């Protein structure tokens, strides 16, 4: 298992700038937290301060699943991290309220990856809007959800290459 401190630099695909937002500022964080009506986890903000979203490196593009799901028998994809901003056409954490309504997802959640019917989200339902959210996989079309990790940091530390799964 990789240490979170090391992943801040190595999580990202260095050859791909898709979805990378401008450097994260305190103003952008405040805007996102107002729009999402939650407090974002410090571990996510720490990661986004190194690179504000983008494509994940191939050796960190999947998370093991405890049971089969609509994507795979043993994992879920984690190919991008939504940054905070409005640059380019890539989805951002700021798009989360619209996407949650569009796909009929429970609230309060904030999407960090995905954006189609399948997404990975910070799940605030048990901890409340200012607690430490767990990580959950949602497939809106099949009305399926799958708990993944107790918090964002544990989730990121548990990522591995999709090539290692079935």
PDB file of C-alpha atoms in Angstrom:
ATOM      1  CA  UNK A   1       0.000   0.000   0.000  1.00  0.00           C
ATOM      2  CA  UNK A   2       1.389   3.379  -0.997  1.00  0.00           C
ATOM      3  CA  UNK A   3       1.802   6.176   1.520  1.00  0.00           C
ATOM      4  CA  UNK A   4      -0.496   9.139   0.923  1.00  0.00           C
ATOM      5  CA  UNK A   5       2.409  11.577   1.150  1.00  0.00           C
ATOM      6  CA  UNK A   6       4.085   9.844  -1.818  1.00  0.00           C
ATOM      7  CA  UNK A   7       0.861   9.676  -3.834  1.00  0.00           C
ATOM      8  CA  UNK A   8       0.474  13.448  -3.883  1.00  0.00           C
ATOM      9  CA  UNK A   9       3.178  13.532  -6.542  1.00  0.00           C
ATOM     10  CA  UNK A  10       2.808  10.121  -8.201  1.00  0.00           C
ATOM     11  CA  UNK A  11      -0.971   9.782  -8.516  1.00  0.00           C
ATOM     12  CA  UNK A  12      -1.139  11.818 -11.707  1.00  0.00           C
ATOM     13  CA  UNK A  13      -0.430  10.831 -15.323  1.00  0.00           C
ATOM     14  CA  UNK A  14       2.399  13.281 -16.122  1.00  0.00           C
ATOM     15  CA  UNK A  15       1.785  13.119 -19.875  1.00  0.00           C
ATOM     16  CA  UNK A  16      -1.897  14.046 -19.764  1.00  0.00           C
ATOM     17  CA  UNK A  17      -3.224  17.507 -18.842  1.00  0.00           C
ATOM     18  CA  UNK A  18      -6.913  16.713 -19.478  1.00  0.00           C
ATOM     19  CA  UNK A  19      -9.066  17.930 -16.604  1.00  0.00           C
ATOM     20  CA  UNK A  20      -6.307  19.839 -14.828  1.00  0.00           C
ATOM     21  CA  UNK A  21      -7.695  23.057 -13.376  1.00  0.00           C
ATOM     22  CA  UNK A  22      -5.652  26.161 -12.430  1.00  0.00           C
ATOM     23  CA  UNK A  23      -3.779  25.959  -9.113  1.00  0.00           C
ATOM     24  CA  UNK A  24      -6.094  25.569  -6.146  1.00  0.00           C
ATOM     25  CA  UNK A  25      -6.696  28.677  -4.044  1.00  0.00           C
ATOM     26  CA  UNK A  26      -8.466  29.201  -0.741  1.00  0.00           C
ATOM     27  CA  UNK A  27     -11.105  31.198  -2.669  1.00  0.00           C
ATOM     28  CA  UNK A  28     -11.826  28.195  -4.944  1.00  0.00           C
ATOM     29  CA  UNK A  29     -12.071  25.883  -1.935  1.00  0.00           C
ATOM     30  CA  UNK A  30     -14.533  28.245  -0.241  1.00  0.00           C
ATOM     31  CA  UNK A  31     -16.575  28.499  -3.465  1.00  0.00           C
ATOM     32  CA  UNK A  32     -16.699  24.714  -3.802  1.00  0.00           C
ATOM     33  CA  UNK A  33     -17.673  24.140  -0.183  1.00  0.00           C
ATOM     34  CA  UNK A  34     -20.476  26.733  -0.498  1.00  0.00           C
ATOM     35  CA  UNK A  35     -21.754  25.171  -3.732  1.00  0.00           C
ATOM     36  CA  UNK A  36     -21.542  21.617  -2.377  1.00  0.00           C
ATOM     37  CA  UNK A  37     -22.735  22.553   1.138  1.00  0.00           C
ATOM     38  CA  UNK A  38     -20.065  20.337   2.683  1.00  0.00           C
ATOM     39  CA  UNK A  39     -16.581  20.605   4.130  1.00  0.00           C
ATOM     40  CA  UNK A  40     -14.153  18.895   1.771  1.00  0.00           C
ATOM     41  CA  UNK A  41     -11.693  16.445   3.348  1.00  0.00           C
ATOM     42  CA  UNK A  42      -8.226  17.811   4.059  1.00  0.00           C
ATOM     43  CA  UNK A  43      -6.651  14.829   2.290  1.00  0.00           C
ATOM     44  CA  UNK A  44      -8.502  15.672  -0.958  1.00  0.00           C
ATOM     45  CA  UNK A  45      -7.517  19.336  -0.728  1.00  0.00           C
ATOM     46  CA  UNK A  46      -3.907  18.338  -0.022  1.00  0.00           C
ATOM     47  CA  UNK A  47      -3.903  16.216  -3.182  1.00  0.00           C
ATOM     48  CA  UNK A  48      -5.533  18.980  -5.256  1.00  0.00           C
ATOM     49  CA  UNK A  49      -2.971  21.512  -4.047  1.00  0.00           C
ATOM     50  CA  UNK A  50      -0.283  19.423  -5.789  1.00  0.00           C
ATOM     51  CA  UNK A  51      -2.355  19.164  -8.980  1.00  0.00           C
ATOM     52  CA  UNK A  52      -5.896  20.428  -9.254  1.00  0.00           C
ATOM     53  CA  UNK A  53      -7.538  17.400 -10.849  1.00  0.00           C
ATOM     54  CA  UNK A  54      -6.708  15.415 -13.938  1.00  0.00           C
ATOM     55  CA  UNK A  55      -5.988  11.936 -15.233  1.00  0.00           C
ATOM     56  CA  UNK A  56      -4.660   9.325 -12.816  1.00  0.00           C
ATOM     57  CA  UNK A  57      -1.516   7.306 -13.587  1.00  0.00           C
ATOM     58  CA  UNK A  58      -2.126   3.782 -14.922  1.00  0.00           C
ATOM     59  CA  UNK A  59      -0.714   2.201 -11.759  1.00  0.00           C
ATOM     60  CA  UNK A  60      -3.439   3.904  -9.654  1.00  0.00           C
ATOM     61  CA  UNK A  61      -6.525   3.720 -11.899  1.00  0.00           C
ATOM     62  CA  UNK A  62      -8.669   1.177 -10.011  1.00  0.00           C
ATOM     63  CA  UNK A  63      -9.964   0.395  -6.539  1.00  0.00           C
ATOM     64  CA  UNK A  64     -10.753  -3.147  -5.353  1.00  0.00           C
ATOM     65  CA  UNK A  65     -14.452  -3.876  -4.873  1.00  0.00           C
ATOM     66  CA  UNK A  66     -15.816  -6.086  -2.126  1.00  0.00           C
ATOM     67  CA  UNK A  67     -18.357  -7.622  -4.515  1.00  0.00           C
ATOM     68  CA  UNK A  68     -19.193  -7.702  -8.215  1.00  0.00           C
ATOM     69  CA  UNK A  69     -20.690  -4.510  -9.614  1.00  0.00           C
ATOM     70  CA  UNK A  70     -21.839  -3.140 -12.958  1.00  0.00           C
ATOM     71  CA  UNK A  71     -18.249  -2.396 -13.963  1.00  0.00           C
ATOM     72  CA  UNK A  72     -16.361  -5.511 -12.957  1.00  0.00           C
ATOM     73  CA  UNK A  73     -16.315  -8.572 -10.749  1.00  0.00           C
ATOM     74  CA  UNK A  74     -13.562  -7.213  -8.527  1.00  0.00           C
ATOM     75  CA  UNK A  75     -12.882  -3.478  -8.940  1.00  0.00           C
ATOM     76  CA  UNK A  76     -14.183  -0.045  -9.930  1.00  0.00           C
ATOM     77  CA  UNK A  77     -12.384   2.387 -12.249  1.00  0.00           C
ATOM     78  CA  UNK A  78     -10.748   5.574 -10.999  1.00  0.00           C
ATOM     79  CA  UNK A  79      -9.356   7.195 -14.115  1.00  0.00           C
ATOM     80  CA  UNK A  80      -9.701  10.883 -13.222  1.00  0.00           C
ATOM     81  CA  UNK A  81     -10.010  13.169 -10.235  1.00  0.00           C
ATOM     82  CA  UNK A  82     -12.288  16.165 -10.576  1.00  0.00           C
ATOM     83  CA  UNK A  83     -10.477  19.350  -9.654  1.00  0.00           C
ATOM     84  CA  UNK A  84     -12.053  22.580  -8.500  1.00  0.00           C
ATOM     85  CA  UNK A  85     -12.506  25.195 -11.224  1.00  0.00           C
ATOM     86  CA  UNK A  86     -14.193  26.019 -14.504  1.00  0.00           C
ATOM     87  CA  UNK A  87     -11.358  25.740 -17.035  1.00  0.00           C
ATOM     88  CA  UNK A  88     -11.931  23.624 -20.139  1.00  0.00           C
ATOM     89  CA  UNK A  89     -14.675  21.096 -20.773  1.00  0.00           C
ATOM     90  CA  UNK A  90     -13.686  18.587 -18.088  1.00  0.00           C
ATOM     91  CA  UNK A  91     -16.039  18.029 -15.190  1.00  0.00           C
ATOM     92  CA  UNK A  92     -15.169  19.708 -11.899  1.00  0.00           C
ATOM     93  CA  UNK A  93     -16.277  19.238  -8.317  1.00  0.00           C
ATOM     94  CA  UNK A  94     -18.319  22.391  -8.968  1.00  0.00           C
ATOM     95  CA  UNK A  95     -20.469  20.329 -11.380  1.00  0.00           C
ATOM     96  CA  UNK A  96     -21.369  17.869  -8.641  1.00  0.00           C
ATOM     97  CA  UNK A  97     -24.708  19.432  -7.545  1.00  0.00           C
ATOM     98  CA  UNK A  98     -26.003  19.346 -11.125  1.00  0.00           C
ATOM     99  CA  UNK A  99     -24.784  15.777 -11.724  1.00  0.00           C
ATOM    100  CA  UNK A 100     -26.242  14.516  -8.429  1.00  0.00           C
ATOM    101  CA  UNK A 101     -29.657  15.952  -9.401  1.00  0.00           C
ATOM    102  CA  UNK A 102     -29.359  14.730 -13.012  1.00  0.00           C
ATOM    103  CA  UNK A 103     -28.610  11.140 -11.978  1.00  0.00           C
ATOM    104  CA  UNK A 104     -30.893  11.078  -8.933  1.00  0.00           C
ATOM    105  CA  UNK A 105     -28.090  10.279  -6.498  1.00  0.00           C
ATOM    106  CA  UNK A 106     -28.620  10.513  -2.753  1.00  0.00           C
ATOM    107  CA  UNK A 107     -27.497  13.585  -0.870  1.00  0.00           C
ATOM    108  CA  UNK A 108     -25.298  14.809   0.501  1.00  0.00           C
ATOM    109  CA  UNK A 109     -22.609  13.400  -1.802  1.00  0.00           C
ATOM    110  CA  UNK A 110     -19.899  15.131  -3.866  1.00  0.00           C
ATOM    111  CA  UNK A 111     -18.592  13.402  -6.986  1.00  0.00           C
ATOM    112  CA  UNK A 112     -14.814  13.123  -7.317  1.00  0.00           C
ATOM    113  CA  UNK A 113     -14.585  10.843 -10.363  1.00  0.00           C
ATOM    114  CA  UNK A 114     -16.902   9.742 -13.129  1.00  0.00           C
ATOM    115  CA  UNK A 115     -19.828  11.909 -14.072  1.00  0.00           C
ATOM    116  CA  UNK A 116     -21.801   9.522 -16.239  1.00  0.00           C
ATOM    117  CA  UNK A 117     -24.157   7.100 -14.645  1.00  0.00           C
ATOM    118  CA  UNK A 118     -21.157   5.582 -12.803  1.00  0.00           C
ATOM    119  CA  UNK A 119     -19.331   7.786 -10.315  1.00  0.00           C
ATOM    120  CA  UNK A 120     -17.206   7.680  -7.192  1.00  0.00           C
ATOM    121  CA  UNK A 121     -18.249  10.139  -4.507  1.00  0.00           C
ATOM    122  CA  UNK A 122     -17.483  11.547  -1.115  1.00  0.00           C
ATOM    123  CA  UNK A 123     -20.471  10.222   0.837  1.00  0.00           C
ATOM    124  CA  UNK A 124     -21.616  12.490   3.675  1.00  0.00           C
ATOM    125  CA  UNK A 125     -24.843  10.645   4.503  1.00  0.00           C
ATOM    126  CA  UNK A 126     -23.566   9.093   7.743  1.00  0.00           C
ATOM    127  CA  UNK A 127     -21.098  11.764   8.917  1.00  0.00           C
ATOM    128  CA  UNK A 128     -23.072  14.885   8.014  1.00  0.00           C
ATOM    129  CA  UNK A 129     -21.918  17.778   5.815  1.00  0.00           C
ATOM    130  CA  UNK A 130     -18.946  18.715   8.012  1.00  0.00           C
ATOM    131  CA  UNK A 131     -17.706  15.249   8.967  1.00  0.00           C
ATOM    132  CA  UNK A 132     -15.208  12.909   7.298  1.00  0.00           C
ATOM    133  CA  UNK A 133     -17.027  11.343   4.326  1.00  0.00           C
ATOM    134  CA  UNK A 134     -16.673   7.746   3.229  1.00  0.00           C
ATOM    135  CA  UNK A 135     -16.113   6.808  -0.421  1.00  0.00           C
ATOM    136  CA  UNK A 136     -18.924   5.168  -2.401  1.00  0.00           C
ATOM    137  CA  UNK A 137     -19.373   3.891  -5.979  1.00  0.00           C
ATOM    138  CA  UNK A 138     -22.710   4.767  -7.579  1.00  0.00           C
ATOM    139  CA  UNK A 139     -24.259   3.345 -10.746  1.00  0.00           C
ATOM    140  CA  UNK A 140     -27.324   5.542 -11.255  1.00  0.00           C
ATOM    141  CA  UNK A 141     -28.767   3.516 -14.136  1.00  0.00           C
ATOM    142  CA  UNK A 142     -28.827   0.293 -12.128  1.00  0.00           C
ATOM    143  CA  UNK A 143     -29.541   2.092  -8.836  1.00  0.00           C
ATOM    144  CA  UNK A 144     -26.512   0.379  -7.352  1.00  0.00           C
ATOM    145  CA  UNK A 145     -24.161   1.665  -4.707  1.00  0.00           C
ATOM    146  CA  UNK A 146     -21.081   0.059  -3.247  1.00  0.00           C
ATOM    147  CA  UNK A 147     -19.182   1.294  -0.179  1.00  0.00           C
ATOM    148  CA  UNK A 148     -15.469   1.490  -0.996  1.00  0.00           C
ATOM    149  CA  UNK A 149     -13.442   3.067   1.812  1.00  0.00           C
ATOM    150  CA  UNK A 150     -14.027   4.772   5.168  1.00  0.00           C
ATOM    151  CA  UNK A 151     -12.394   8.022   3.966  1.00  0.00           C
ATOM    152  CA  UNK A 152     -10.680   9.641   0.986  1.00  0.00           C
ATOM    153  CA  UNK A 153      -7.146   9.075   2.240  1.00  0.00           C
ATOM    154  CA  UNK A 154      -7.728   5.310   2.692  1.00  0.00           C
ATOM    155  CA  UNK A 155      -9.319   5.201  -0.737  1.00  0.00           C
ATOM    156  CA  UNK A 156      -6.334   6.817  -2.472  1.00  0.00           C
ATOM    157  CA  UNK A 157      -3.874   4.618  -0.584  1.00  0.00           C
ATOM    158  CA  UNK A 158      -5.819   1.537  -1.764  1.00  0.00           C
ATOM    159  CA  UNK A 159      -5.687   2.355  -5.482  1.00  0.00           C
ATOM    160  CA  UNK A 160      -3.876  -0.014  -7.834  1.00  0.00           C
ATOM    161  CA  UNK A 161      -3.516  -0.751 -11.538  1.00  0.00           C
ATOM    162  CA  UNK A 162      -6.640  -1.961 -13.339  1.00  0.00           C
ATOM    163  CA  UNK A 163      -4.387  -4.417 -15.204  1.00  0.00           C
ATOM    164  CA  UNK A 164      -3.997  -6.372 -11.941  1.00  0.00           C
ATOM    165  CA  UNK A 165      -7.721  -7.123 -11.775  1.00  0.00           C
ATOM    166  CA  UNK A 166      -9.797  -9.680 -13.669  1.00  0.00           C
TER     167      UNK A 166
END
